[in-house]
Amino acid sequence: MGNIEQNMDEQWHSESLQQARNMTQIELAEESGQDLVTWIGEHANDFGKLVSENPSILERLAANETHNEALEEVKKEIYH
């Protein structure tokens, strides 16, 4: 694979993980009944810490096959 293709794959992967991160936070806010700004104010630090300590969780959130299981794990961790 050439450098251009590799860079494009890495960029796509990074964007995919960022999208999974953003969409998960929106999904959690909607499920909680809070508006996004309130949810982020209350839970973004915990969510950020979780994905920093366990980066594979974003991979699992991004994949359709493992999204729901990973989402439940996130809920357990941040709403303990």
Coordinates of C-alpha atoms in Angstrom, one line a residue:
M1 CA 0.0 0.0 0.0
G2 CA 1.3 3.4 -0.9
N3 CA 1.8 6.2 1.5
I4 CA -1.2 8.1 0.2
E5 CA -3.5 5.1 0.6
Q6 CA -2.1 4.4 4.1
N7 CA -2.6 8.1 5.1
M8 CA -6.1 8.1 3.8
D9 CA -6.9 4.8 5.6
E10 CA -5.5 6.3 8.9
Q11 CA -7.5 9.5 8.4
W12 CA -10.7 7.6 7.7
H13 CA -10.1 5.4 10.8
S14 CA -9.5 8.4 13.0
E15 CA -12.6 10.1 11.7
S16 CA -14.6 7.0 12.2
L17 CA -13.5 6.8 15.8
Q18 CA -14.3 10.5 16.4
Q19 CA -17.7 10.0 14.8
A20 CA -18.3 7.0 17.1
R21 CA -17.3 9.1 20.1
N22 CA -19.6 11.9 19.2
M23 CA -22.6 9.8 18.2
T24 CA -22.3 7.7 21.4
Q25 CA -22.4 10.9 23.5
I26 CA -25.5 12.1 21.6
E27 CA -27.1 8.7 22.0
L28 CA -26.5 8.6 25.8
A29 CA -27.8 12.2 26.2
E30 CA -31.0 11.3 24.3
E31 CA -31.5 8.1 26.3
S32 CA -31.0 10.0 29.6
G33 CA -33.6 12.7 28.6
Q34 CA -31.0 15.4 29.0
D35 CA -30.1 17.9 26.3
L36 CA -26.6 17.4 24.9
V37 CA -25.0 20.4 26.6
T38 CA -26.2 19.3 30.0
W39 CA -25.2 15.7 29.5
I40 CA -21.7 16.7 28.3
G41 CA -21.3 19.0 31.3
E42 CA -22.2 16.2 33.7
H43 CA -20.6 13.2 32.0
A44 CA -18.0 14.1 29.3
N45 CA -15.1 13.9 31.7
D46 CA -16.0 10.4 32.8
F47 CA -16.6 9.4 29.2
G48 CA -13.3 10.8 28.1
K49 CA -11.5 9.1 30.9
L50 CA -13.1 5.8 30.0
V51 CA -12.0 6.0 26.4
S52 CA -8.5 7.1 27.3
E53 CA -8.1 4.2 29.7
N54 CA -9.8 1.7 27.3
P55 CA -9.3 3.0 23.7
S56 CA -10.6 -0.3 22.2
I57 CA -14.1 0.7 23.5
L58 CA -14.3 3.3 20.6
E59 CA -13.5 0.5 18.1
R60 CA -16.3 -1.5 19.6
L61 CA -18.7 1.5 19.6
A62 CA -17.9 2.1 15.9
A63 CA -18.6 -1.4 14.9
N64 CA -22.3 -2.4 14.3
E65 CA -21.7 -5.9 15.7
T66 CA -20.3 -4.7 19.0
H67 CA -21.9 -1.3 19.5
N68 CA -24.8 -2.2 21.8
E69 CA -22.5 -4.3 24.1
A70 CA -19.9 -1.5 24.3
L71 CA -22.7 1.0 24.9
E72 CA -23.9 -1.0 27.9
E73 CA -20.4 -1.1 29.2
V74 CA -20.0 2.6 28.9
K75 CA -23.3 3.2 30.8
K76 CA -22.2 0.9 33.6
E77 CA -18.9 2.8 33.9
I78 CA -20.1 6.4 33.7
Y79 CA -23.4 6.0 35.6
H80 CA -22.1 3.9 38.5

